[in-house]
mmCIF file of C-alpha atoms in Angstrom:
data_model
loop_
_atom_site.group_PDB
_atom_site.id
_atom_site.type_symbol
_atom_site.label_atom_id
_atom_site.label_comp_id
_atom_site.label_asym_id
_atom_site.label_seq_id
_atom_site.Cartn_x
_atom_site.Cartn_y
_atom_site.Cartn_z
ATOM 1 C CA LYS A 1 0.150 0.171 -0.032
ATOM 2 C CA ILE A 2 2.915 2.515 0.909
ATOM 3 C CA SER A 3 4.681 1.772 -2.573
ATOM 4 C CA THR A 4 1.162 2.186 -4.285
ATOM 5 C CA THR A 5 0.563 5.525 -2.770
ATOM 6 C CA ILE A 6 3.994 6.820 -3.648
ATOM 7 C CA LEU A 7 3.631 5.427 -7.309
ATOM 8 C CA TYR A 8 0.299 7.401 -7.575
ATOM 9 C CA THR A 9 1.349 10.533 -5.667
ATOM 10 C CA PRO A 10 3.078 12.269 -8.979
ATOM 11 C CA PHE A 11 0.092 11.507 -10.987
ATOM 12 C CA LEU A 12 -2.356 13.090 -8.294
ATOM 13 C CA LEU A 13 -0.230 16.051 -8.234
ATOM 14 C CA LEU A 14 -0.214 16.299 -11.891
ATOM 15 C CA PHE A 15 -3.973 16.059 -12.231
ATOM 16 C CA LEU A 16 -4.609 18.533 -9.234
ATOM 17 C CA LYS A 17 -2.302 21.082 -11.138
ATOM 18 C CA MET A 18 -3.956 20.548 -14.518
ATOM 19 C CA LYS A 19 -7.445 20.855 -12.872
ATOM 20 C CA LEU A 20 -6.112 24.219 -11.215
ATOM 21 C CA LEU A 21 -4.775 25.485 -14.396
ATOM 22 C CA PHE A 22 -8.143 24.479 -16.136
ATOM 23 C CA THR A 23 -10.030 26.659 -13.301
ATOM 24 C CA VAL A 24 -7.653 29.568 -13.801
ATOM 25 C CA PHE A 25 -8.125 29.482 -17.675
ATOM 26 C CA ILE A 26 -12.039 29.320 -17.309
ATOM 27 C CA LEU A 27 -12.032 32.429 -14.771
ATOM 28 C CA LEU A 28 -9.758 34.330 -17.184
ATOM 29 C CA SER A 29 -11.863 33.535 -19.998
ATOM 30 C CA LEU A 30 -14.893 35.004 -18.114
ATOM 31 C CA SER A 31 -13.244 38.059 -17.258
ATOM 32 C CA CYS A 32 -11.758 38.702 -20.720
ATOM 33 C CA ILE A 33 -13.642 37.272 -23.497
ATOM 34 C CA VAL A 34 -12.707 38.291 -26.873
ATOM 35 C CA LEU A 35 -15.447 38.264 -29.478
ATOM 36 C CA SER A 36 -14.366 38.017 -32.968
ATOM 37 C CA ASN A 37 -17.855 38.640 -34.886
ATOM 38 C CA MET A 38 -20.369 41.389 -34.416
ATOM 39 C CA ASP A 39 -24.032 40.083 -34.782
ATOM 40 C CA LEU A 40 -26.839 41.897 -36.983
ATOM 41 C CA VAL A 41 -29.527 43.578 -35.192
ATOM 42 C CA LEU A 42 -32.314 44.950 -37.346
ATOM 43 C CA LEU A 43 -34.979 47.553 -36.018
ATOM 44 C CA THR A 44 -38.397 46.382 -35.473
ATOM 45 C CA ASN A 45 -41.395 48.398 -35.330
ATOM 46 C CA THR A 46 -40.371 50.424 -37.993
ATOM 47 C CA GLU A 47 -43.894 51.161 -39.560
ATOM 48 C CA GLU A 48 -44.519 53.044 -36.579
ATOM 49 C CA THR A 49 -41.014 54.797 -35.967
ATOM 50 C CA GLY A 50 -39.965 55.312 -39.724
ATOM 51 C CA ALA A 51 -36.439 54.104 -39.081
ATOM 52 C CA VAL A 52 -36.075 52.662 -42.672
ATOM 53 C CA CYS A 53 -33.424 52.367 -45.319
ATOM 54 C CA LEU A 54 -33.943 54.118 -48.827
ATOM 55 C CA ASP A 55 -36.212 51.174 -49.989
ATOM 56 C CA GLY A 56 -38.184 50.961 -46.926
ATOM 57 C CA SER A 57 -36.508 47.909 -45.324
ATOM 58 C CA PRO A 58 -35.270 48.254 -41.609
ATOM 59 C CA GLY A 59 -32.401 50.145 -40.515
ATOM 60 C CA GLY A 60 -29.736 48.366 -38.247
ATOM 61 C CA PHE A 61 -26.476 47.659 -36.680
ATOM 62 C CA TYR A 62 -23.761 45.007 -35.838
ATOM 63 C CA PHE A 63 -23.114 44.246 -32.117
ATOM 64 C CA SER A 64 -20.588 42.778 -30.007
ATOM 65 C CA GLN A 65 -20.823 42.756 -26.082
ATOM 66 C CA TYR A 66 -18.091 44.152 -23.935
ATOM 67 C CA GLY A 67 -15.002 41.747 -23.530
ATOM 68 C CA LYS A 68 -14.126 42.176 -19.701
ATOM 69 C CA GLU A 69 -16.255 43.405 -16.799
ATOM 70 C CA SER A 70 -14.530 46.617 -16.139
ATOM 71 C CA ASP A 71 -15.639 47.517 -19.590
ATOM 72 C CA GLU A 72 -19.490 46.742 -19.232
ATOM 73 C CA ASN A 73 -20.350 50.122 -19.642
ATOM 74 C CA ASN A 74 -17.988 51.532 -22.292
ATOM 75 C CA TRP A 75 -18.986 51.831 -25.732
ATOM 76 C CA VAL A 76 -17.631 52.452 -29.288
ATOM 77 C CA LEU A 77 -20.363 53.592 -31.804
ATOM 78 C CA PHE A 78 -19.045 53.425 -35.351
ATOM 79 C CA LEU A 79 -21.114 55.183 -38.226
ATOM 80 C CA LYS A 80 -20.341 53.079 -41.340
ATOM 81 C CA GLY A 81 -19.681 55.024 -44.673
ATOM 82 C CA GLY A 82 -20.176 54.818 -48.374
ATOM 83 C CA GLY A 83 -20.620 58.069 -49.913
ATOM 84 C CA TRP A 84 -23.957 59.720 -50.880
ATOM 85 C CA CYS A 85 -26.603 59.591 -53.649
ATOM 86 C CA TYR A 86 -26.677 63.049 -55.259
ATOM 87 C CA GLU A 87 -29.959 63.015 -56.996
ATOM 88 C CA GLU A 88 -33.304 61.060 -56.853
ATOM 89 C CA ASN A 89 -32.564 58.592 -59.843
ATOM 90 C CA ASP A 90 -29.156 57.959 -58.049
ATOM 91 C CA CYS A 91 -30.756 57.055 -54.501
ATOM 92 C CA LEU A 92 -33.185 54.920 -56.532
ATOM 93 C CA GLU A 93 -30.110 52.884 -57.824
ATOM 94 C CA ARG A 94 -28.412 53.013 -54.511
ATOM 95 C CA SER A 95 -31.814 51.703 -52.948
ATOM 96 C CA LYS A 96 -31.100 48.315 -54.813
ATOM 97 C CA GLY A 97 -28.036 47.407 -52.743
ATOM 98 C CA GLY A 98 -26.536 47.201 -49.454
ATOM 99 C CA LEU A 99 -25.942 50.787 -49.076
ATOM 100 C CA GLY A 100 -29.787 51.644 -49.552
ATOM 101 C CA SER A 101 -31.367 48.376 -48.235
ATOM 102 C CA SER A 102 -30.883 45.970 -45.313
ATOM 103 C CA LYS A 103 -32.323 43.017 -47.162
ATOM 104 C CA ALA A 104 -28.935 41.522 -48.246
ATOM 105 C CA TRP A 105 -27.000 42.323 -45.003
ATOM 106 C CA GLY A 106 -24.730 39.400 -43.783
ATOM 107 C CA LYS A 107 -25.674 37.885 -40.208
ATOM 108 C CA SER A 108 -22.187 38.852 -38.711
ATOM 109 C CA TYR A 109 -19.267 41.249 -39.263
ATOM 110 C CA THR A 110 -15.856 41.263 -38.276
ATOM 111 C CA GLY A 111 -14.744 44.689 -36.640
ATOM 112 C CA GLN A 112 -11.602 46.477 -37.943
ATOM 113 C CA GLY A 113 -9.396 49.368 -36.480
ATOM 114 C CA PRO A 114 -11.241 50.724 -33.483
ATOM 115 C CA LEU A 115 -13.817 47.928 -33.762
ATOM 116 C CA SER A 116 -11.281 45.098 -33.786
ATOM 117 C CA SER A 117 -11.720 42.592 -30.960
ATOM 118 C CA ASP A 118 -7.750 41.954 -30.718
ATOM 119 C CA PRO A 119 -6.643 43.708 -27.488
ATOM 120 C CA SER A 120 -2.921 43.638 -28.972
ATOM 121 C CA PHE A 121 -3.885 45.717 -32.125
ATOM 122 C CA ASN A 122 -6.824 47.734 -30.410
ATOM 123 C CA PRO A 123 -6.024 47.833 -26.646
ATOM 124 C CA ASP A 124 -8.516 50.748 -25.662
ATOM 125 C CA PHE A 125 -11.580 49.575 -27.323
ATOM 126 C CA ALA A 126 -11.269 45.856 -28.151
ATOM 127 C CA THR A 127 -13.157 44.858 -25.147
ATOM 128 C CA TYR A 128 -15.627 47.793 -25.103
ATOM 129 C CA ASN A 129 -19.374 47.219 -26.252
ATOM 130 C CA ARG A 130 -18.842 47.619 -30.040
ATOM 131 C CA VAL A 131 -21.732 48.883 -32.255
ATOM 132 C CA TYR A 132 -21.354 49.047 -36.086
ATOM 133 C CA ILE A 133 -24.151 51.204 -37.365
ATOM 134 C CA GLN A 134 -25.220 50.153 -40.813
ATOM 135 C CA TYR A 135 -25.488 52.943 -43.586
ATOM 136 C CA CYS A 136 -28.561 52.942 -45.767
ATOM 137 C CA ASP A 137 -29.897 56.444 -46.000
ATOM 138 C CA GLY A 138 -27.601 58.001 -48.525
ATOM 139 C CA ALA A 139 -27.179 61.297 -46.546
ATOM 140 C CA SER A 140 -24.709 60.570 -43.647
ATOM 141 C CA PHE A 141 -27.229 59.757 -40.974
ATOM 142 C CA ALA A 142 -28.597 63.329 -41.260
ATOM 143 C CA GLY A 143 -31.835 63.404 -43.884
ATOM 144 C CA TYR A 144 -35.308 63.394 -42.734
ATOM 145 C CA LYS A 145 -38.684 63.554 -44.915
ATOM 146 C CA GLU A 146 -41.453 62.521 -43.031
ATOM 147 C CA GLU A 147 -43.311 61.314 -46.457
ATOM 148 C CA PRO A 148 -41.578 59.088 -49.068
ATOM 149 C CA ILE A 149 -40.937 60.421 -52.272
ATOM 150 C CA THR A 150 -41.694 58.714 -55.538
ATOM 151 C CA VAL A 151 -39.301 57.873 -58.292
ATOM 152 C CA GLY A 152 -40.719 55.966 -61.174
ATOM 153 C CA ASP A 153 -42.617 53.269 -59.702
ATOM 154 C CA SER A 154 -40.738 53.117 -56.474
ATOM 155 C CA LYS A 155 -41.027 54.743 -53.109
ATOM 156 C CA LEU A 156 -37.781 56.160 -51.461
ATOM 157 C CA TYR A 157 -37.370 57.047 -47.804
ATOM 158 C CA PHE A 158 -35.243 59.646 -46.548
ATOM 159 C CA ARG A 159 -34.662 58.638 -42.832
ATOM 160 C CA GLY A 160 -31.311 58.755 -41.730
ATOM 161 C CA ARG A 161 -31.487 60.835 -38.512
ATOM 162 C CA VAL A 162 -34.440 58.503 -37.307
ATOM 163 C CA ILE A 163 -32.327 55.483 -37.806
ATOM 164 C CA LEU A 164 -29.656 56.844 -35.731
ATOM 165 C CA ASN A 165 -32.061 58.026 -32.878
ATOM 166 C CA GLU A 166 -34.034 54.635 -33.026
ATOM 167 C CA ILE A 167 -30.650 52.692 -32.806
ATOM 168 C CA ILE A 168 -29.654 54.693 -29.550
ATOM 169 C CA ASN A 169 -33.090 53.980 -28.147
ATOM 170 C CA LEU A 170 -32.851 50.265 -28.926
ATOM 171 C CA LEU A 171 -29.428 50.151 -27.329
ATOM 172 C CA LYS A 172 -30.828 51.824 -24.064
ATOM 173 C CA ASP A 173 -33.823 49.615 -24.154
ATOM 174 C CA ASP A 174 -32.415 46.113 -24.732
ATOM 175 C CA TYR A 175 -28.422 46.419 -24.806
ATOM 176 C CA ASN A 176 -27.784 48.129 -21.439
ATOM 177 C CA PHE A 177 -26.625 51.330 -23.190
ATOM 178 C CA GLY A 178 -28.644 53.179 -20.553
ATOM 179 C CA ASN A 179 -25.976 52.491 -18.030
ATOM 180 C CA ALA A 180 -23.182 53.832 -20.572
ATOM 181 C CA GLU A 181 -20.035 55.527 -18.931
ATOM 182 C CA LYS A 182 -17.593 56.037 -21.749
ATOM 183 C CA VAL A 183 -18.801 56.495 -25.211
ATOM 184 C CA LEU A 184 -16.731 57.100 -28.408
ATOM 185 C CA LEU A 185 -18.475 58.109 -31.464
ATOM 186 C CA THR A 186 -16.595 57.447 -34.726
ATOM 187 C CA GLY A 187 -16.918 56.720 -38.300
ATOM 188 C CA CYS A 188 -15.389 56.555 -41.761
ATOM 189 C CA SER A 189 -15.808 58.352 -44.818
ATOM 190 C CA ALA A 190 -19.598 59.386 -45.305
ATOM 191 C CA GLY A 191 -19.587 58.057 -41.758
ATOM 192 C CA GLY A 192 -16.780 60.340 -40.741
ATOM 193 C CA LEU A 193 -18.778 63.337 -41.976
ATOM 194 C CA ALA A 194 -21.935 61.953 -39.952
ATOM 195 C CA THR A 195 -19.603 62.114 -36.828
ATOM 196 C CA TYR A 196 -19.016 65.624 -37.376
ATOM 197 C CA PHE A 197 -22.948 66.240 -37.726
ATOM 198 C CA ALA A 198 -23.743 64.080 -34.782
ATOM 199 C CA THR A 199 -20.938 64.840 -32.438
ATOM 200 C CA ASP A 200 -22.831 67.732 -30.719
ATOM 201 C CA TYR A 201 -26.161 66.250 -31.149
ATOM 202 C CA LEU A 202 -25.481 62.866 -29.489
ATOM 203 C CA PRO A 203 -25.363 64.318 -25.905
ATOM 204 C CA GLN A 204 -28.854 65.213 -26.183
ATOM 205 C CA ILE A 205 -29.715 61.681 -26.192
ATOM 206 C CA LEU A 206 -27.153 59.944 -24.358
ATOM 207 C CA PRO A 207 -27.957 58.622 -20.944
ATOM 208 C CA ASP A 208 -27.057 60.786 -17.988
ATOM 209 C CA SER A 209 -24.744 57.885 -16.713
ATOM 210 C CA VAL A 210 -22.234 59.017 -19.315
ATOM 211 C CA THR A 211 -19.047 60.549 -17.643
ATOM 212 C CA GLN A 212 -16.665 60.682 -20.838
ATOM 213 C CA TYR A 213 -17.687 61.338 -24.402
ATOM 214 C CA GLY A 214 -15.814 62.232 -27.436
ATOM 215 C CA SER A 215 -15.707 61.745 -31.168
ATOM 216 C CA MET A 216 -13.100 60.424 -33.803
ATOM 217 C CA PRO A 217 -14.110 61.339 -37.195
ATOM 218 C CA GLY A 218 -12.087 59.375 -39.714
ATOM 219 C CA SER A 219 -11.632 60.538 -43.373
ATOM 220 C CA GLY A 220 -14.694 62.628 -43.176
ATOM 221 C CA PHE A 221 -13.169 66.318 -43.871
ATOM 222 C CA PHE A 222 -14.333 66.459 -47.441
ATOM 223 C CA MET A 223 -13.544 69.874 -48.838
ATOM 224 C CA ASP A 224 -15.819 72.245 -50.220
ATOM 225 C CA HIS A 225 -13.534 72.588 -53.410
ATOM 226 C CA SER A 226 -13.813 72.658 -57.098
ATOM 227 C CA ASN A 227 -12.045 70.239 -59.496
ATOM 228 C CA VAL A 228 -8.685 70.954 -61.380
ATOM 229 C CA ASP A 229 -10.757 72.740 -63.988
ATOM 230 C CA ASN A 230 -12.370 75.153 -61.462
ATOM 231 C CA THR A 231 -15.772 73.266 -61.831
ATOM 232 C CA ALA A 232 -17.710 72.964 -58.565
ATOM 233 C CA VAL A 233 -18.868 69.371 -59.189
ATOM 234 C CA TYR A 234 -18.641 68.060 -55.619
ATOM 235 C CA PRO A 235 -19.943 71.270 -53.843
ATOM 236 C CA ASP A 236 -23.026 71.204 -56.457
ATOM 237 C CA GLN A 237 -23.552 67.537 -55.648
ATOM 238 C CA MET A 238 -23.688 67.957 -51.718
ATOM 239 C CA ARG A 239 -25.827 71.131 -52.130
ATOM 240 C CA TYR A 240 -28.508 69.105 -53.924
ATOM 241 C CA VAL A 241 -28.347 66.216 -51.054
ATOM 242 C CA PHE A 242 -28.594 68.692 -48.558
ATOM 243 C CA TYR A 243 -31.972 70.034 -50.127
ATOM 244 C CA MET A 244 -33.156 66.625 -51.393
ATOM 245 C CA GLN A 245 -32.933 64.850 -48.141
ATOM 246 C CA ASN A 246 -33.947 68.240 -45.901
ATOM 247 C CA MET A 247 -30.795 68.036 -43.766
ATOM 248 C CA THR A 248 -31.099 71.695 -42.376
ATOM 249 C CA HIS A 249 -32.025 70.359 -38.710
ATOM 250 C CA HIS A 250 -29.635 67.636 -38.611
ATOM 251 C CA VAL A 251 -26.343 69.117 -39.133
ATOM 252 C CA ASN A 252 -24.620 71.162 -36.658
ATOM 253 C CA GLN A 253 -27.130 73.822 -35.576
ATOM 254 C CA GLU A 254 -24.557 76.404 -34.626
ATOM 255 C CA CYS A 255 -22.982 76.263 -38.214
ATOM 256 C CA ILE A 256 -26.639 76.601 -39.643
ATOM 257 C CA ARG A 257 -27.121 79.855 -37.419
ATOM 258 C CA SER A 258 -23.857 81.311 -38.842
ATOM 259 C CA TYR A 259 -25.176 81.273 -42.416
ATOM 260 C CA SER A 260 -27.970 83.066 -44.253
ATOM 261 C CA GLU A 261 -30.622 80.688 -45.447
ATOM 262 C CA ASP A 262 -29.577 80.474 -48.828
ATOM 263 C CA GLU A 263 -25.970 79.299 -47.773
ATOM 264 C CA GLN A 264 -26.820 77.053 -44.939
ATOM 265 C CA TRP A 265 -26.039 74.168 -47.315
ATOM 266 C CA LYS A 266 -22.476 74.780 -46.739
ATOM 267 C CA CYS A 267 -22.716 73.257 -43.204
ATOM 268 C CA VAL A 268 -22.727 69.928 -44.948
ATOM 269 C CA PHE A 269 -19.013 70.269 -44.986
ATOM 270 C CA ALA A 270 -16.749 69.504 -42.154
ATOM 271 C CA GLN A 271 -14.589 72.565 -42.871
ATOM 272 C CA ASN A 272 -17.752 74.696 -42.180
ATOM 273 C CA THR A 273 -18.751 72.523 -39.029
ATOM 274 C CA TYR A 274 -15.784 71.589 -37.180
ATOM 275 C CA LYS A 275 -14.936 75.128 -35.916
ATOM 276 C CA PHE A 276 -18.297 74.823 -34.008
ATOM 277 C CA ILE A 277 -18.138 71.690 -32.236
ATOM 278 C CA LYS A 278 -18.008 71.761 -28.508
ATOM 279 C CA THR A 279 -17.474 68.122 -27.977
ATOM 280 C CA PRO A 280 -13.826 66.837 -27.438
ATOM 281 C CA ILE A 281 -12.783 65.625 -30.855
ATOM 282 C CA MET A 282 -10.008 64.080 -32.604
ATOM 283 C CA PRO A 283 -10.176 63.974 -36.619
ATOM 284 C CA VAL A 284 -8.042 61.425 -38.201
ATOM 285 C CA ASN A 285 -7.597 62.171 -41.889
ATOM 286 C CA SER A 286 -5.134 61.872 -44.697
ATOM 287 C CA VAL A 287 -4.369 65.305 -46.099
ATOM 288 C CA TYR A 288 -3.904 63.411 -49.432
ATOM 289 C CA ASP A 289 -7.005 61.617 -49.392
ATOM 290 C CA SER A 290 -7.481 59.345 -52.374
ATOM 291 C CA TRP A 291 -11.132 59.529 -52.375
ATOM 292 C CA GLN A 292 -11.144 63.442 -52.486
ATOM 293 C CA ALA A 293 -8.555 63.263 -55.485
ATOM 294 C CA GLN A 294 -10.629 61.179 -57.257
ATOM 295 C CA CYS A 295 -14.017 62.215 -56.594
ATOM 296 C CA ILE A 296 -13.650 66.275 -55.573
ATOM 297 C CA PHE A 297 -10.295 67.155 -57.348
ATOM 298 C CA THR A 298 -10.836 65.245 -60.611
ATOM 299 C CA SER A 299 -14.403 64.673 -61.076
ATOM 300 C CA ILE A 300 -16.601 65.679 -63.704
ATOM 301 C CA PRO A 301 -20.296 66.482 -63.716
ATOM 302 C CA VAL A 302 -23.029 63.778 -64.820
ATOM 303 C CA ALA A 303 -26.230 64.539 -66.432
ATOM 304 C CA HIS A 304 -28.907 65.966 -64.293
ATOM 305 C CA ASN A 305 -30.808 63.372 -62.207
ATOM 306 C CA SER A 306 -28.618 60.447 -63.791
ATOM 307 C CA SER A 307 -28.466 57.136 -61.966
ATOM 308 C CA GLN A 308 -24.827 57.291 -61.963
ATOM 309 C CA ASN A 309 -23.164 57.950 -58.655
ATOM 310 C CA GLY A 310 -20.957 60.769 -59.819
ATOM 311 C CA ASP A 311 -17.963 60.350 -62.309
ATOM 312 C CA CYS A 312 -14.697 60.217 -60.342
ATOM 313 C CA ASN A 313 -11.002 60.215 -61.873
ATOM 314 C CA ALA A 314 -12.672 61.456 -65.177
ATOM 315 C CA ILE A 315 -9.985 64.282 -66.290
ATOM 316 C CA SER A 316 -7.949 62.487 -68.816
ATOM 317 C CA ASP A 317 -4.602 64.286 -68.026
ATOM 318 C CA TRP A 318 -4.759 63.160 -64.442
ATOM 319 C CA LYS A 319 -6.034 59.599 -64.644
ATOM 320 C CA ASN A 320 -2.487 58.038 -64.397
ATOM 321 C CA CYS A 321 -1.676 60.530 -61.616
ATOM 322 C CA ILE A 322 -4.697 59.696 -59.494
ATOM 323 C CA SER A 323 -4.283 55.812 -60.172
ATOM 324 C CA ASN A 324 -0.778 55.874 -59.204
ATOM 325 C CA VAL A 325 0.667 58.866 -57.228
ATOM 326 C CA ASN A 326 4.147 58.037 -58.175
ATOM 327 C CA SER A 327 3.385 58.706 -61.935
ATOM 328 C CA CYS A 328 2.203 62.598 -61.042
ATOM 329 C CA ASN A 329 4.484 64.941 -62.647
ATOM 330 C CA THR A 330 5.897 68.100 -60.946
ATOM 331 C CA THR A 331 2.994 70.267 -61.837
ATOM 332 C CA GLN A 332 0.526 67.821 -60.514
ATOM 333 C CA VAL A 333 2.173 67.179 -57.440
ATOM 334 C CA ASP A 334 2.350 71.045 -56.711
ATOM 335 C CA MET A 335 -1.319 71.351 -57.414
ATOM 336 C CA MET A 336 -2.068 68.720 -54.930
ATOM 337 C CA ASN A 337 0.089 70.257 -52.572
ATOM 338 C CA ILE A 338 -2.046 73.402 -52.728
ATOM 339 C CA TYR A 339 -5.074 71.498 -52.151
ATOM 340 C CA THR A 340 -3.436 69.795 -49.240
ATOM 341 C CA SER A 341 -2.427 73.070 -47.784
ATOM 342 C CA GLN A 342 -5.914 74.193 -48.021
ATOM 343 C CA LEU A 343 -7.125 71.255 -46.208
ATOM 344 C CA ILE A 344 -4.621 71.446 -43.454
ATOM 345 C CA ASN A 345 -5.349 75.258 -42.899
ATOM 346 C CA ASN A 346 -9.132 74.700 -42.656
ATOM 347 C CA ILE A 347 -8.430 72.253 -39.697
ATOM 348 C CA THR A 348 -5.501 73.937 -38.036
ATOM 349 C CA SER A 349 -6.590 77.675 -38.391
ATOM 350 C CA THR A 350 -9.489 77.025 -35.969
ATOM 351 C CA GLN A 351 -9.662 77.305 -32.292
ATOM 352 C CA ASN A 352 -10.784 73.768 -31.931
ATOM 353 C CA TYR A 353 -7.373 72.692 -33.232
ATOM 354 C CA GLN A 354 -5.701 74.313 -30.287
ATOM 355 C CA ARG A 355 -8.306 73.550 -27.847
ATOM 356 C CA PRO A 356 -7.293 71.426 -24.682
ATOM 357 C CA ASN A 357 -8.938 67.901 -24.833
ATOM 358 C CA ASN A 358 -8.833 68.139 -28.408
ATOM 359 C CA GLY A 359 -6.409 66.462 -30.898
ATOM 360 C CA ALA A 360 -5.917 65.619 -34.666
ATOM 361 C CA PHE A 361 -3.843 63.002 -36.503
ATOM 362 C CA LEU A 362 -3.264 64.181 -40.041
ATOM 363 C CA HIS A 363 -1.221 62.084 -42.035
ATOM 364 C CA SER A 364 0.272 62.075 -45.787
ATOM 365 C CA CYS A 365 -0.630 58.465 -46.750
ATOM 366 C CA TYR A 366 -2.457 58.487 -50.123
ATOM 367 C CA SER A 367 -5.537 56.623 -48.656
ATOM 368 C CA HIS A 368 -8.951 56.787 -47.534
ATOM 369 C CA CYS A 369 -10.382 55.367 -44.181
ATOM 370 C CA ALA A 370 -6.761 53.941 -43.541
ATOM 371 C CA PHE A 371 -7.733 53.986 -39.843
ATOM 372 C CA PHE A 372 -10.231 51.054 -40.484
ATOM 373 C CA GLY A 373 -7.741 48.321 -41.107
ATOM 374 C CA PRO A 374 -4.217 47.327 -40.757
ATOM 375 C CA SER A 375 -2.974 50.986 -41.023
ATOM 376 C CA TRP A 376 -4.628 51.671 -37.516
ATOM 377 C CA GLY A 377 -1.252 50.247 -36.091
ATOM 378 C CA SER A 378 1.124 51.198 -38.542
ATOM 379 C CA ILE A 379 0.878 54.670 -39.865
ATOM 380 C CA THR A 380 3.169 56.580 -37.592
ATOM 381 C CA ILE A 381 3.888 60.366 -36.932
ATOM 382 C CA ASN A 382 6.405 61.423 -34.306
ATOM 383 C CA GLY A 383 6.887 57.792 -33.120
ATOM 384 C CA LYS A 384 3.281 57.243 -32.578
ATOM 385 C CA THR A 385 0.993 55.252 -34.402
ATOM 386 C CA MET A 386 -2.770 56.307 -35.110
ATOM 387 C CA GLN A 387 -3.896 53.883 -32.415
ATOM 388 C CA GLN A 388 -1.367 54.979 -29.913
ATOM 389 C CA ALA A 389 -2.092 58.797 -30.844
ATOM 390 C CA VAL A 390 -5.848 58.100 -30.343
ATOM 391 C CA SER A 391 -5.118 56.131 -27.059
ATOM 392 C CA ILE A 392 -3.342 59.162 -25.599
ATOM 393 C CA TRP A 393 -5.998 61.728 -26.526
ATOM 394 C CA TRP A 394 -8.772 59.179 -25.047
ATOM 395 C CA ASN A 395 -6.961 58.610 -21.784
ATOM 396 C CA ASN A 396 -6.166 61.999 -20.999
ATOM 397 C CA GLN A 397 -9.212 64.098 -21.439
ATOM 398 C CA ASN A 398 -8.102 66.530 -18.567
ATOM 399 C CA GLN A 399 -5.024 67.645 -20.213
ATOM 400 C CA ASP A 400 -3.913 71.428 -20.951
ATOM 401 C CA SER A 401 -2.938 71.079 -24.582
ATOM 402 C CA PRO A 402 -4.249 69.079 -27.614
ATOM 403 C CA ASP A 403 -2.761 66.184 -29.022
ATOM 404 C CA ASN A 404 -1.910 67.089 -32.590
ATOM 405 C CA TYR A 405 0.056 65.184 -34.940
ATOM 406 C CA SER A 406 1.061 67.041 -38.326
ATOM 407 C CA PRO A 407 1.685 65.670 -41.651
ATOM 408 C CA CYS A 408 4.643 66.109 -43.985
ATOM 409 C CA ARG A 409 4.190 67.434 -47.525
ATOM 410 C CA TRP A 410 5.084 65.362 -51.019
ATOM 411 C CA ILE A 411 7.969 66.343 -52.905
ATOM 412 C CA ASP A 412 8.137 66.841 -56.585
ATOM 413 C CA THR A 413 10.504 63.934 -57.183
ATOM 414 C CA GLN A 414 9.969 60.280 -56.659
ATOM 415 C CA PRO A 415 8.941 58.612 -54.608
ATOM 416 C CA ASN A 416 6.138 61.190 -53.459
ATOM 417 C CA LYS A 417 5.695 59.143 -50.098
ATOM 418 C CA CYS A 418 7.192 61.486 -47.513
ATOM 419 C CA ASN A 419 6.249 59.276 -44.557
ATOM 420 C CA PRO A 420 7.815 55.931 -44.838
ATOM 421 C CA THR A 421 5.221 54.157 -42.724
ATOM 422 C CA CYS A 422 2.587 54.595 -45.421
#
C-alpha cells in the first residue's frame, strides 16, 4: 500500500495542477472574453418609427458585447460610410444594394481598426461594447423627410436621422446602453462626415450616466472645393443632397445659425462645421485623401438626375497620376500640395485645433479610411501610430494642450511618399 501510494502521488499532483490550471483558464476567459464577430440586429416596429433605409427595409447595426467586466459600460459607436446619392435616380439605384437596403446584409461582421476585438491591436476599445451602425440612407445619417418620395414606380425614404435615433433608443432599452459611462463616437468616410454632424447632437440623447464622451471622425473632412478645371462638381452635388434630404435640422445647428438661409447648405462640409463643435474631438484624416483626389479634385459632372453615382477620376490628363501617385508630374504634385495646404489650414486655423482635450492625426499617406484596417497600427507620426495617438487623447481628457500630429508634404521628385510608414 505504501509503494502504491508513492507511485500514484506524482499522477495525483499532476491531475490537481491540471485542474487548477483549467480553473484559472476558465476564470480568465470569463473576465476577458474576446469576441471576433459582431451580430446583425435589425430595427423592429419600423412602420411606426419610420427608421427605414432608402427602400423601406429596416435600419440596423452589428453588435458585440463588452469583453471584460471593467468595460461593461464602455462603448464604441461606429457610423459606417459609403458616399452619398446625389439625386433622386441615383438614390433609386442605391436603394437596390446594401447601401440603400438591409435585405441582403450579412448576419455577422468582423470589426476592424477601433472595432477590432484584438486587444494587442486595439488595446483601448477591443473589450468595449462595439456597435457598427449600418449606412443605408445616402445622406450621412442627417436626412429626414416624413413622407417618402416617388421615383418612377418606387418609393424612397429619407430617414437617416430617425435610424440613428432609434438605434440609440434600442441600445438603451435592450443592450444596457442606458448605463453607459464612456462613449466614443466614430465613423469612416460618409460615416466620418456623419460623426462631425452628430458629435454635438448625440449628448442630447445620451444617458445621464455618461462620464466621458468624445468623437473621432475618420476620413470625413471633405472639402468644399472645385475640381482641377475650377468646376464646382462636388459642392453642387452636396448642395443638392442637402436640400433633397432636408438636412437643415440635422447638421450642426451653430453652423446653420452662422449662415444666411440660402447658404446653410455649406454646413454639409466638415470644414464649416468642425470649428463650431464643443465636444472633445480628434479628426483622423489623410491630407492626401485618395477619395477626394478622385471624386472632388478630378471628378466631372454627370447628367441631371442621372442614376450614375458621380464620375470620379474622369479628367484624362490626371488619370495616371490619381491611379498611381508616383506617376504624377511636378505640376500635378504642386497642385495637389496646394489642395492639401488648404485642407490643413481649414483644420489648423480653428480654435478647436488648439483647444485642450482635442487632438488631430493628419497624415500624408495616399489613402481613404486607413484607420479602419491594418494601418490603425502602422501609420506613424512622431513615433506614434494612429492607435497610440488616439489612445493618448482618449485616456488624457483633462490635459492642458491638444494632442496634434502634423503631416509632411509630398515632394516633386519620386517617390512622393514623405512618410515611410505609409
